[in-house]
Amino acid sequence: MVNKLLVAESLVVFCIVLSVHAVVWDRFSWCALALAVQAFYVQHKWDRLLQSGGAVFQYRSSANSGLLPASMIIPLLGIVFRERCKASGNVYFERYGVVVSATGMALAYFLSIIALGITKPVPKNTCIVSGAAGSAILYTMKNSLAVSEVIEVLEVLLIFVYLSMIVLYLMPRCFTPGEALLVLGGLSFVLNQLIKRSLNAAGGKGDPADYLLLVTLVALVLLGIIFSALFFFMDSSTWTSSLFFYMMTAVLGLGIFVPWLQYLIKRQPLFWLVEFLVQSRTRLYLLGYWVLLALSACVIVLYQNSKRTPDSKKLQVSTVTRKYFHFLAVATYIPGILYDMQLLFVASVACLAVFVLLEYIRYFRIRPMGQTLRQLLTLFLDERDSGPLILTPIYLLLGMSLPVWLFPRLCASSLSSPSTLLPYCGVLAVGVGDTIASVCGSSMGEIKWPGTKKTFEGTMMAIFAQIIAVALILIFDTNVSMNSGYVWLLGSITLVSLLEAFTTQIDNLLLPLYLHILLMI
């Protein structure tokens, strides 16, 4: 059964890769295809390691390694971004896309080599395939990248190595190898970009919201590492430790990260933020509306916990109840995309910071809210939260926000047909598709896909619901144009929905990114 599931997931990923390269074919296409083939072989070896307990770190046990679907995302993002910027005539960001693609290939290939190195006995056939893929990647990089770009790729790889050793040790059973590649690879690239822009004194030349995203992500990761190291030697649940947590957060935030952001944007960040939020009446209305939705989410959590009794055997809410938050997310993001996507960008970054800080408070049992959060959120856990951290809400926020953050604003002049739907990829794939698939599949599904609990009826309803959602977006959003590309849009939605049915990885991350890749072509 597991083999059928892996083969089905791999077939869907290969269909996506081939679909992308049927439109965009260059020297990096050969590398991406070679990387996909060798990731497919290595994935099975790593699955065997995970089952036998031979992996170096403790990974999430309820899923396969996920190396193939994760390995393709960053390289394909770079390839399609480069093609989009090439069409708009933006040479600088065209080269930026080349670096992103090369970095993604280097990270994925490095992780595959690590997997082969710890596999006993060493699989000869897989090593031959990996050697051929590595030769193709190195040859293409040699002929495509400048010396400074090669150094940048190596810098990201070095950050990824150290970040992986630290985070995977501190957070056992929170990631699969593929999820670790995607999350830690992205964070490594962000950290490298922040350091690069800080050293080049490029501040003030870009959008302050972009710098806010970079500084916030790096600050959250560094805070987590610092507090994990400190609370290793002291009890984090005491009032003294809690006071120390709040003081250190304030000192590091106001003393390091806010001045760092000020250096980059050449303005006082707090004054800029207040001026940004009160710039128009629409923004105030949106903020008020989002506050009401946030209060609604809190009410749902409190209400579900109020129904739980000490003698209750049911320790988790149903799938339908968990999808309430997906509906709230859709209700949050659609007005933001329609009326003020820049405000949505900034608000989603701030919301991510709040989510991660609350998770730190829950995990470390920081008084006075730590134990309360543990009790309230336990009811909403699922099989993917097998580690010490509860990452599902953060993954939902990331899945909805990534298409907004990755939207190619500087190359938007070349967007047409399905590409204009890019900001809605999270809404379509996660908010609509994944939600409808889970609700309909659990309530009316009878025909199960081979090797999985997902149903054929749920997948078909997800595709149908996303098509209806696109039709509604066309009615209400004048910026979306669909003069052509209906077949490509339908094929993209179908492939992503099939991936949702077969993957055991965090679909809140994979689905919007793959839909974003397909629609950016």
Short mmCIF file of C-alpha atoms in Angstrom, two decimals:
data_model
loop_
_atom_site.label_atom_id
_atom_site.label_comp_id
_atom_site.label_asym_id
_atom_site.label_seq_id
_atom_site.Cartn_x
_atom_site.Cartn_y
_atom_site.Cartn_z
CA MET A 1 0.00 0.00 0.00
CA VAL A 2 2.78 2.45 0.88
CA ASN A 3 4.58 1.74 -2.40
CA LYS A 4 1.43 2.52 -4.37
CA LEU A 5 1.11 5.82 -2.54
CA LEU A 6 4.74 6.76 -3.19
CA VAL A 7 4.50 5.86 -6.86
CA ALA A 8 1.29 7.85 -7.27
CA GLU A 9 2.79 10.90 -5.53
CA SER A 10 5.94 10.63 -7.67
CA LEU A 11 3.92 10.36 -10.89
CA VAL A 12 2.03 13.56 -10.06
CA VAL A 13 5.28 15.41 -9.29
CA PHE A 14 6.87 14.18 -12.53
CA CYS A 15 3.79 15.34 -14.45
CA ILE A 16 4.16 18.81 -12.91
CA VAL A 17 7.90 18.93 -13.72
CA LEU A 18 7.32 17.82 -17.31
CA SER A 19 4.45 20.29 -17.72
CA VAL A 20 6.67 23.17 -16.61
CA HIS A 21 9.52 22.17 -18.90
CA ALA A 22 7.17 21.63 -21.83
CA VAL A 23 6.72 25.42 -21.73
CA VAL A 24 10.12 26.51 -20.37
CA TRP A 25 13.04 24.54 -21.75
CA ASP A 26 16.64 25.63 -21.24
CA ARG A 27 19.89 24.23 -19.86
CA PHE A 28 18.46 24.17 -16.33
CA SER A 29 15.65 21.91 -17.51
CA TRP A 30 18.06 19.00 -17.96
CA CYS A 31 19.34 19.56 -14.43
CA ALA A 32 15.84 19.67 -12.96
CA LEU A 33 14.85 16.43 -14.68
CA ALA A 34 18.06 14.70 -13.57
CA LEU A 35 17.51 15.96 -10.04
CA ALA A 36 13.93 14.63 -10.05
CA VAL A 37 15.04 11.16 -11.18
CA GLN A 38 17.79 10.86 -8.59
CA ALA A 39 15.50 12.26 -5.84
CA PHE A 40 12.97 9.55 -6.74
CA TYR A 41 15.62 6.85 -6.24
CA VAL A 42 17.07 8.35 -3.06
CA GLN A 43 13.61 8.88 -1.56
CA HIS A 44 13.00 5.13 -1.35
CA LYS A 45 16.37 4.58 0.33
CA TRP A 46 15.60 7.27 2.89
CA ASP A 47 12.15 5.79 3.56
CA ARG A 48 13.86 2.54 4.43
CA LEU A 49 16.19 4.38 6.80
CA LEU A 50 13.25 6.09 8.49
CA GLN A 51 11.43 2.77 8.97
CA SER A 52 14.51 1.10 10.43
CA GLY A 53 15.39 4.05 12.67
CA GLY A 54 18.75 4.53 10.98
CA ALA A 55 18.39 8.24 10.22
CA VAL A 56 20.67 10.67 12.04
CA PHE A 57 17.87 12.95 13.28
CA GLN A 58 14.36 12.08 14.49
CA TYR A 59 11.95 12.94 11.69
CA ARG A 60 8.15 12.97 11.61
CA SER A 61 7.16 9.31 11.65
CA SER A 62 3.68 9.49 10.11
CA ALA A 63 4.93 10.31 6.59
CA ASN A 64 7.49 9.24 4.02
CA SER A 65 10.69 11.20 3.42
CA GLY A 66 9.08 13.48 0.82
CA LEU A 67 12.40 14.19 -0.86
CA LEU A 68 11.07 14.24 -4.44
CA PRO A 69 8.20 16.75 -4.03
CA ALA A 70 10.32 19.03 -1.83
CA SER A 71 13.39 18.89 -4.08
CA MET A 72 11.51 20.29 -7.07
CA ILE A 73 9.91 23.37 -5.53
CA ILE A 74 12.82 25.81 -5.19
CA PRO A 75 14.45 24.92 -8.56
CA LEU A 76 11.13 25.22 -10.39
CA LEU A 77 10.33 28.50 -8.64
CA GLY A 78 13.65 29.91 -9.84
CA ILE A 79 13.10 28.66 -13.41
CA VAL A 80 9.60 30.11 -13.81
CA PHE A 81 10.58 33.35 -12.04
CA ARG A 82 13.52 33.77 -14.41
CA GLU A 83 11.27 33.17 -17.41
CA ARG A 84 8.71 35.69 -16.18
CA CYS A 85 11.35 38.39 -15.56
CA LYS A 86 12.97 37.62 -18.92
CA ALA A 87 9.62 38.26 -20.62
CA SER A 88 9.28 41.60 -18.83
CA GLY A 89 12.87 42.64 -19.67
CA ASN A 90 14.09 42.77 -16.05
CA VAL A 91 17.67 41.51 -16.42
CA TYR A 92 18.62 41.84 -12.74
CA PHE A 93 15.79 39.66 -11.48
CA GLU A 94 16.28 37.28 -14.37
CA ARG A 95 19.72 36.54 -12.93
CA TYR A 96 18.13 36.37 -9.49
CA GLY A 97 15.89 33.58 -10.75
CA VAL A 98 18.95 31.70 -12.02
CA VAL A 99 20.55 31.93 -8.56
CA VAL A 100 17.34 30.72 -6.87
CA SER A 101 17.13 27.72 -9.19
CA ALA A 102 20.80 26.83 -8.75
CA THR A 103 20.52 27.19 -4.98
CA GLY A 104 17.50 24.90 -4.83
CA MET A 105 19.29 22.25 -6.88
CA ALA A 106 22.40 22.47 -4.71
CA LEU A 107 20.39 22.09 -1.49
CA ALA A 108 18.36 19.14 -2.78
CA TYR A 109 21.41 17.38 -4.20
CA PHE A 110 23.37 17.89 -0.98
CA LEU A 111 20.55 16.35 1.04
CA SER A 112 20.43 13.37 -1.33
CA ILE A 113 24.17 12.79 -0.93
CA ILE A 114 23.78 12.86 2.86
CA ALA A 115 21.03 10.25 2.60
CA LEU A 116 23.20 7.98 0.45
CA GLY A 117 26.13 8.42 2.80
CA ILE A 118 24.24 7.03 5.80
CA THR A 119 22.56 4.18 3.87
CA LYS A 120 24.04 0.75 4.57
CA PRO A 121 24.84 -1.03 2.37
CA VAL A 122 25.52 1.76 -0.09
CA PRO A 123 23.07 1.42 -3.04
CA LYS A 124 25.27 1.24 -6.14
CA ASN A 125 22.57 1.91 -8.75
CA THR A 126 21.28 4.93 -6.86
CA CYS A 127 24.84 6.25 -6.49
CA ILE A 128 25.35 5.99 -10.26
CA VAL A 129 22.11 7.94 -10.90
CA SER A 130 23.08 10.56 -8.31
CA GLY A 131 26.55 10.88 -9.81
CA ALA A 132 25.10 11.51 -13.26
CA ALA A 133 22.66 14.08 -11.85
CA GLY A 134 25.45 15.78 -9.92
CA SER A 135 27.64 15.98 -13.02
CA ALA A 136 24.82 17.60 -14.98
CA ILE A 137 24.15 20.13 -12.21
CA LEU A 138 27.82 21.06 -11.76
CA TYR A 139 28.39 21.40 -15.51
CA THR A 140 25.35 23.65 -15.94
CA MET A 141 26.28 25.83 -12.98
CA LYS A 142 29.81 26.19 -14.31
CA ASN A 143 28.48 27.52 -17.60
CA SER A 144 25.58 29.56 -16.22
CA LEU A 145 26.73 31.26 -13.01
CA ALA A 146 29.24 34.02 -12.42
CA VAL A 147 31.83 33.61 -9.67
CA SER A 148 29.89 35.86 -7.28
CA GLU A 149 26.74 33.81 -7.90
CA VAL A 150 28.56 30.54 -7.19
CA ILE A 151 29.79 32.01 -3.91
CA GLU A 152 26.23 33.02 -3.04
CA VAL A 153 24.98 29.47 -3.68
CA LEU A 154 27.75 28.06 -1.46
CA GLU A 155 26.89 30.57 1.28
CA VAL A 156 23.27 29.44 1.33
CA LEU A 157 24.41 25.80 1.40
CA LEU A 158 26.69 26.49 4.37
CA ILE A 159 23.90 28.27 6.28
CA PHE A 160 21.56 25.38 5.48
CA VAL A 161 24.02 22.83 6.94
CA TYR A 162 24.41 24.66 10.24
CA LEU A 163 20.74 25.59 10.50
CA SER A 164 19.71 21.98 9.86
CA MET A 165 21.99 20.62 12.57
CA ILE A 166 20.65 23.11 15.10
CA VAL A 167 16.93 23.08 14.28
CA LEU A 168 16.56 19.33 13.67
CA TYR A 169 18.31 18.64 16.98
CA LEU A 170 16.15 21.14 18.90
CA MET A 171 12.88 20.08 17.22
CA PRO A 172 12.82 16.28 16.81
CA ARG A 173 9.87 14.66 14.99
CA CYS A 174 8.63 18.02 13.68
CA PHE A 175 9.71 17.60 10.03
CA THR A 176 10.13 14.99 7.37
CA PRO A 177 13.41 15.27 5.41
CA GLY A 178 11.51 16.92 2.54
CA GLU A 179 9.80 19.43 4.83
CA ALA A 180 13.13 20.22 6.46
CA LEU A 181 14.62 20.85 3.01
CA LEU A 182 11.80 23.20 2.07
CA VAL A 183 11.51 25.13 5.34
CA LEU A 184 15.19 25.32 6.31
CA GLY A 185 16.29 25.87 2.70
CA GLY A 186 13.94 28.82 2.43
CA LEU A 187 15.12 30.25 5.75
CA SER A 188 18.76 29.82 4.70
CA PHE A 189 18.11 31.75 1.50
CA VAL A 190 16.31 34.50 3.45
CA LEU A 191 19.18 34.82 5.95
CA ASN A 192 21.72 35.00 3.14
CA GLN A 193 19.68 37.69 1.35
CA LEU A 194 19.40 39.75 4.53
CA ILE A 195 23.14 39.56 5.19
CA LYS A 196 23.90 40.37 1.56
CA ARG A 197 21.66 43.43 1.47
CA SER A 198 22.94 44.65 4.84
CA LEU A 199 26.59 44.42 3.76
CA ASN A 200 25.93 46.05 0.40
CA ALA A 201 24.17 48.97 2.08
CA ALA A 202 21.29 48.55 -0.34
CA GLY A 203 18.80 49.83 2.19
CA GLY A 204 16.14 52.31 1.20
CA LYS A 205 16.13 51.16 -2.42
CA GLY A 206 13.45 48.47 -2.11
CA ASP A 207 9.99 48.03 -0.68
CA PRO A 208 10.09 48.33 3.16
CA ALA A 209 7.61 45.44 3.35
CA ASP A 210 10.18 43.12 1.77
CA TYR A 211 12.79 44.09 4.35
CA LEU A 212 10.18 43.64 7.10
CA LEU A 213 9.63 40.06 5.92
CA LEU A 214 13.35 39.26 5.82
CA VAL A 215 14.12 40.73 9.26
CA THR A 216 11.03 39.15 10.86
CA LEU A 217 11.81 35.63 9.61
CA VAL A 218 15.45 35.82 10.71
CA ALA A 219 14.49 37.34 14.08
CA LEU A 220 11.97 34.57 14.82
CA VAL A 221 14.47 31.82 14.02
CA LEU A 222 17.26 33.40 16.07
CA LEU A 223 14.92 33.98 19.03
CA GLY A 224 13.89 30.33 18.97
CA ILE A 225 17.49 29.12 18.90
CA ILE A 226 18.57 31.51 21.68
CA PHE A 227 15.71 30.58 24.01
CA SER A 228 16.15 26.86 23.35
CA ALA A 229 19.80 27.14 24.36
CA LEU A 230 19.05 29.22 27.47
CA PHE A 231 16.15 27.12 28.73
CA PHE A 232 18.22 23.98 28.31
CA PHE A 233 19.99 25.03 31.52
CA MET A 234 17.04 26.53 33.44
CA ASP A 235 13.38 25.77 34.14
CA SER A 236 11.35 27.80 31.67
CA SER A 237 8.02 27.49 33.54
CA THR A 238 8.95 29.69 36.54
CA TRP A 239 7.99 33.34 36.88
CA THR A 240 11.66 34.33 36.84
CA SER A 241 12.25 32.56 33.54
CA SER A 242 9.03 34.01 32.10
CA LEU A 243 10.08 37.53 33.04
CA PHE A 244 13.48 36.82 31.50
CA PHE A 245 11.76 35.63 28.28
CA TYR A 246 9.72 38.82 27.90
CA MET A 247 12.67 41.07 28.74
CA MET A 248 15.01 39.28 26.31
CA THR A 249 12.39 39.42 23.55
CA ALA A 250 11.97 43.16 24.08
CA VAL A 251 15.71 43.81 24.31
CA LEU A 252 16.57 41.76 21.20
CA GLY A 253 13.61 43.13 19.26
CA LEU A 254 14.01 46.82 20.12
CA GLY A 255 17.78 46.75 20.51
CA ILE A 256 18.84 44.67 17.48
CA PHE A 257 16.11 43.79 15.00
CA VAL A 258 14.26 47.13 14.91
CA PRO A 259 17.54 49.08 14.39
CA TRP A 260 18.54 46.52 11.75
CA LEU A 261 15.26 47.15 9.91
CA GLN A 262 15.75 50.90 10.33
CA TYR A 263 19.20 50.63 8.72
CA LEU A 264 17.68 48.83 5.74
CA ILE A 265 14.64 51.02 5.10
CA LYS A 266 16.31 54.29 6.18
CA ARG A 267 13.28 55.17 8.31
CA GLN A 268 12.12 54.57 11.86
CA PRO A 269 10.17 51.28 11.51
CA LEU A 270 7.46 52.03 14.08
CA PHE A 271 6.69 55.44 12.54
CA TRP A 272 6.70 53.90 9.06
CA LEU A 273 4.30 51.16 10.19
CA VAL A 274 1.82 53.59 11.78
CA GLU A 275 1.92 55.83 8.72
CA PHE A 276 1.46 52.79 6.49
CA LEU A 277 -1.57 51.51 8.40
CA VAL A 278 -3.45 54.84 8.49
CA GLN A 279 -2.67 55.71 4.87
CA SER A 280 -6.27 55.18 3.74
CA ARG A 281 -9.69 54.53 5.19
CA THR A 282 -9.86 51.19 3.38
CA ARG A 283 -6.91 49.93 5.41
CA LEU A 284 -8.62 50.84 8.67
CA TYR A 285 -11.77 49.02 7.59
CA LEU A 286 -9.75 45.94 6.63
CA LEU A 287 -7.89 45.96 9.95
CA GLY A 288 -11.17 46.19 11.86
CA TYR A 289 -12.63 43.33 9.81
CA TRP A 290 -9.56 41.17 10.44
CA VAL A 291 -9.76 41.84 14.18
CA LEU A 292 -13.35 40.54 14.15
CA LEU A 293 -12.23 37.37 12.32
CA ALA A 294 -9.40 36.87 14.83
CA LEU A 295 -11.88 37.16 17.69
CA SER A 296 -14.13 34.63 15.91
CA ALA A 297 -11.22 32.16 15.76
CA CYS A 298 -10.63 32.63 19.50
CA VAL A 299 -14.33 32.03 20.18
CA ILE A 300 -14.21 28.76 18.19
CA VAL A 301 -11.22 27.54 20.21
CA LEU A 302 -12.87 28.43 23.53
CA TYR A 303 -16.23 26.94 22.51
CA GLN A 304 -14.71 23.62 21.41
CA ASN A 305 -12.76 23.39 24.66
CA SER A 306 -15.86 24.20 26.71
CA LYS A 307 -17.54 21.07 25.33
CA ARG A 308 -14.68 18.86 26.53
CA THR A 309 -15.21 17.26 29.92
CA PRO A 310 -12.60 15.55 32.13
CA ASP A 311 -14.26 12.20 31.39
CA SER A 312 -14.45 12.77 27.66
CA LYS A 313 -12.65 10.15 25.58
CA LYS A 314 -12.53 12.36 22.51
CA LEU A 315 -9.22 14.19 22.66
CA GLN A 316 -9.38 15.75 19.19
CA VAL A 317 -11.95 17.69 17.20
CA SER A 318 -13.23 16.42 13.88
CA THR A 319 -11.72 17.25 10.50
CA VAL A 320 -14.71 19.45 9.68
CA THR A 321 -14.17 21.51 12.84
CA ARG A 322 -10.49 22.06 12.03
CA LYS A 323 -11.48 23.31 8.57
CA TYR A 324 -13.38 26.19 10.19
CA PHE A 325 -10.01 27.93 10.38
CA HIS A 326 -9.49 27.38 6.65
CA PHE A 327 -12.77 29.17 5.98
CA LEU A 328 -11.71 32.01 8.27
CA ALA A 329 -8.41 32.21 6.39
CA VAL A 330 -10.26 32.48 3.06
CA ALA A 331 -12.45 35.20 4.51
CA THR A 332 -9.30 37.01 5.63
CA TYR A 333 -7.22 36.81 2.48
CA ILE A 334 -9.74 37.41 -0.31
CA PRO A 335 -10.66 40.99 0.78
CA GLY A 336 -6.97 41.72 1.34
CA ILE A 337 -6.02 40.61 -2.15
CA LEU A 338 -8.97 42.44 -3.69
CA TYR A 339 -8.58 45.79 -1.97
CA ASP A 340 -5.03 46.16 -0.61
CA MET A 341 -2.49 43.41 -1.22
CA GLN A 342 0.36 45.46 0.24
CA LEU A 343 -1.50 45.75 3.55
CA LEU A 344 -2.17 42.00 3.42
CA PHE A 345 1.57 41.44 2.90
CA VAL A 346 2.50 43.43 6.02
CA ALA A 347 -0.38 42.04 8.10
CA SER A 348 0.50 38.43 7.25
CA VAL A 349 4.12 39.02 8.30
CA ALA A 350 2.95 40.50 11.61
CA CYS A 351 0.50 37.62 12.10
CA LEU A 352 3.29 35.10 11.48
CA ALA A 353 5.39 36.80 14.17
CA VAL A 354 2.48 36.58 16.63
CA PHE A 355 1.83 32.91 15.82
CA VAL A 356 5.47 31.92 16.29
CA LEU A 357 5.87 33.90 19.53
CA LEU A 358 2.70 32.32 20.94
CA GLU A 359 4.08 28.89 20.02
CA TYR A 360 7.31 29.74 21.86
CA ILE A 361 5.23 30.74 24.89
CA ARG A 362 3.25 27.47 24.71
CA TYR A 363 6.29 25.26 24.13
CA PHE A 364 8.43 26.79 26.90
CA ARG A 365 5.40 27.08 29.28
CA ILE A 366 6.00 30.79 29.69
CA ARG A 367 3.72 32.26 32.35
CA PRO A 368 0.96 33.34 32.47
CA MET A 369 -0.31 31.99 29.12
CA GLY A 370 1.93 28.99 28.40
CA GLN A 371 -0.01 26.27 30.21
CA THR A 372 -3.36 27.70 29.10
CA LEU A 373 -2.31 27.59 25.45
CA ARG A 374 -1.20 23.98 25.89
CA GLN A 375 -4.62 22.99 27.19
CA LEU A 376 -6.58 24.95 24.58
CA LEU A 377 -4.63 23.81 21.51
CA THR A 378 -4.30 20.13 22.43
CA LEU A 379 -7.84 19.59 21.15
CA PHE A 380 -6.84 20.69 17.61
CA LEU A 381 -3.79 18.46 17.15
CA ASP A 382 -3.62 15.99 14.26
CA GLU A 383 -1.16 13.28 13.23
CA ARG A 384 1.19 15.85 11.67
CA ASP A 385 1.86 17.45 15.08
CA SER A 386 3.84 14.49 16.39
CA GLY A 387 6.77 16.58 17.59
CA PRO A 388 7.06 18.98 20.52
CA LEU A 389 5.86 21.94 18.43
CA ILE A 390 2.38 22.61 17.05
CA LEU A 391 3.15 23.78 13.53
CA THR A 392 -0.19 23.20 11.75
CA PRO A 393 -1.57 26.75 12.33
CA ILE A 394 1.76 28.24 11.21
CA TYR A 395 1.76 26.07 8.08
CA LEU A 396 -1.78 27.22 7.27
CA LEU A 397 -0.71 30.85 7.56
CA LEU A 398 2.39 30.22 5.45
CA GLY A 399 0.40 28.39 2.78
CA MET A 400 -1.99 31.31 2.42
CA SER A 401 0.76 33.96 2.59
CA LEU A 402 3.54 32.52 0.40
CA PRO A 403 1.78 33.30 -2.93
CA VAL A 404 1.36 36.90 -1.75
CA TRP A 405 4.99 37.16 -0.62
CA LEU A 406 6.32 35.50 -3.79
CA PHE A 407 4.16 37.52 -6.18
CA PRO A 408 6.60 38.91 -8.82
CA ARG A 409 5.63 42.57 -8.46
CA LEU A 410 8.66 43.90 -10.36
CA CYS A 411 7.98 41.52 -13.24
CA ALA A 412 4.20 41.81 -13.15
CA SER A 413 4.04 43.53 -16.53
CA SER A 414 4.42 40.14 -18.22
CA LEU A 415 1.56 38.49 -16.30
CA SER A 416 -1.39 37.36 -18.36
CA SER A 417 -4.24 34.81 -18.34
CA PRO A 418 -3.77 32.27 -15.47
CA SER A 419 -0.70 34.14 -14.17
CA THR A 420 -2.92 36.93 -12.87
CA LEU A 421 -4.33 34.44 -10.35
CA LEU A 422 -0.96 34.09 -8.58
CA PRO A 423 -1.92 35.90 -5.32
CA TYR A 424 -4.95 33.60 -5.02
CA CYS A 425 -2.94 30.35 -5.14
CA GLY A 426 -3.07 29.90 -1.37
CA VAL A 427 -6.79 30.63 -1.29
CA LEU A 428 -7.49 28.18 -4.13
CA ALA A 429 -5.18 25.31 -3.13
CA VAL A 430 -5.44 25.43 0.67
CA GLY A 431 -8.48 27.53 1.53
CA VAL A 432 -10.84 26.02 -1.06
CA GLY A 433 -9.33 22.83 -2.52
CA ASP A 434 -7.87 21.20 0.59
CA THR A 435 -10.87 22.21 2.71
CA ILE A 436 -13.51 20.90 0.33
CA ALA A 437 -11.52 17.70 -0.28
CA SER A 438 -11.35 16.97 3.45
CA VAL A 439 -14.95 17.89 4.26
CA CYS A 440 -16.55 16.15 1.28
CA GLY A 441 -14.19 13.19 1.42
CA SER A 442 -14.89 12.51 5.10
CA SER A 443 -18.65 13.01 4.79
CA MET A 444 -19.57 11.45 1.43
CA GLY A 445 -16.44 9.76 0.04
CA GLU A 446 -16.57 6.02 -0.65
CA ILE A 447 -13.98 5.29 -3.36
CA LYS A 448 -10.52 5.56 -1.78
CA TRP A 449 -7.37 6.33 -3.73
CA PRO A 450 -4.88 3.39 -3.57
CA GLY A 451 -2.76 3.45 -0.43
CA THR A 452 -4.42 6.46 1.18
CA LYS A 453 -7.47 7.52 3.19
CA LYS A 454 -8.28 10.25 0.66
CA THR A 455 -11.26 9.64 -1.61
CA PHE A 456 -11.97 10.11 -5.29
CA GLU A 457 -15.14 12.06 -4.47
CA GLY A 458 -13.21 14.51 -2.28
CA THR A 459 -10.65 15.18 -5.02
CA MET A 460 -13.32 15.73 -7.67
CA MET A 461 -15.24 18.09 -5.40
CA ALA A 462 -12.00 19.99 -4.68
CA ILE A 463 -11.37 20.51 -8.40
CA PHE A 464 -14.96 21.60 -8.98
CA ALA A 465 -14.89 23.99 -5.99
CA GLN A 466 -11.66 25.65 -7.19
CA ILE A 467 -13.16 26.18 -10.66
CA ILE A 468 -16.18 27.88 -9.07
CA ALA A 469 -13.83 29.98 -6.91
CA VAL A 470 -11.91 31.10 -10.03
CA ALA A 471 -15.21 32.08 -11.69
CA LEU A 472 -16.15 34.18 -8.64
CA ILE A 473 -12.71 35.81 -8.61
CA LEU A 474 -13.14 36.74 -12.29
CA ILE A 475 -16.43 38.42 -11.43
CA PHE A 476 -15.21 40.48 -8.46
CA ASP A 477 -11.53 41.15 -9.28
CA THR A 478 -11.00 43.27 -12.39
CA ASN A 479 -7.23 42.73 -12.23
CA VAL A 480 -7.63 39.05 -13.09
CA SER A 481 -7.78 38.34 -16.81
CA MET A 482 -8.56 34.97 -18.37
CA ASN A 483 -8.65 35.64 -22.10
CA SER A 484 -6.93 32.30 -22.67
CA GLY A 485 -5.26 29.48 -20.77
CA TYR A 486 -8.39 27.73 -19.50
CA VAL A 487 -6.99 24.30 -20.31
CA TRP A 488 -3.72 25.07 -18.51
CA LEU A 489 -5.64 26.38 -15.48
CA LEU A 490 -7.82 23.27 -15.31
CA GLY A 491 -4.80 20.99 -15.72
CA SER A 492 -2.89 22.86 -12.99
CA ILE A 493 -5.76 22.64 -10.52
CA THR A 494 -6.22 18.94 -11.31
CA LEU A 495 -2.54 18.09 -10.79
CA VAL A 496 -2.37 19.99 -7.50
CA SER A 497 -5.58 18.33 -6.29
CA LEU A 498 -4.15 14.91 -7.13
CA LEU A 499 -0.99 15.80 -5.23
CA GLU A 500 -3.16 16.67 -2.22
CA ALA A 501 -4.73 13.22 -2.45
CA PHE A 502 -1.45 11.28 -2.53
CA THR A 503 1.13 13.25 -0.57
CA THR A 504 1.86 12.62 3.10
CA GLN A 505 3.81 15.85 3.42
CA ILE A 506 2.40 19.12 4.79
CA ASP A 507 -0.04 19.95 1.99
CA ASN A 508 -0.52 23.49 3.30
CA LEU A 509 3.03 24.18 2.09
CA LEU A 510 3.29 22.04 -1.04
CA LEU A 511 -0.03 22.76 -2.74
CA PRO A 512 0.08 26.59 -3.00
CA LEU A 513 3.72 26.53 -4.08
CA TYR A 514 3.13 24.00 -6.86
CA LEU A 515 0.02 25.87 -8.04
CA HIS A 516 2.05 29.09 -7.95
CA ILE A 517 4.73 27.46 -10.13
CA LEU A 518 2.22 26.15 -12.67
CA LEU A 519 0.29 29.41 -12.96
CA MET A 520 3.42 31.57 -13.27
CA ILE A 521 4.30 29.95 -16.62
#
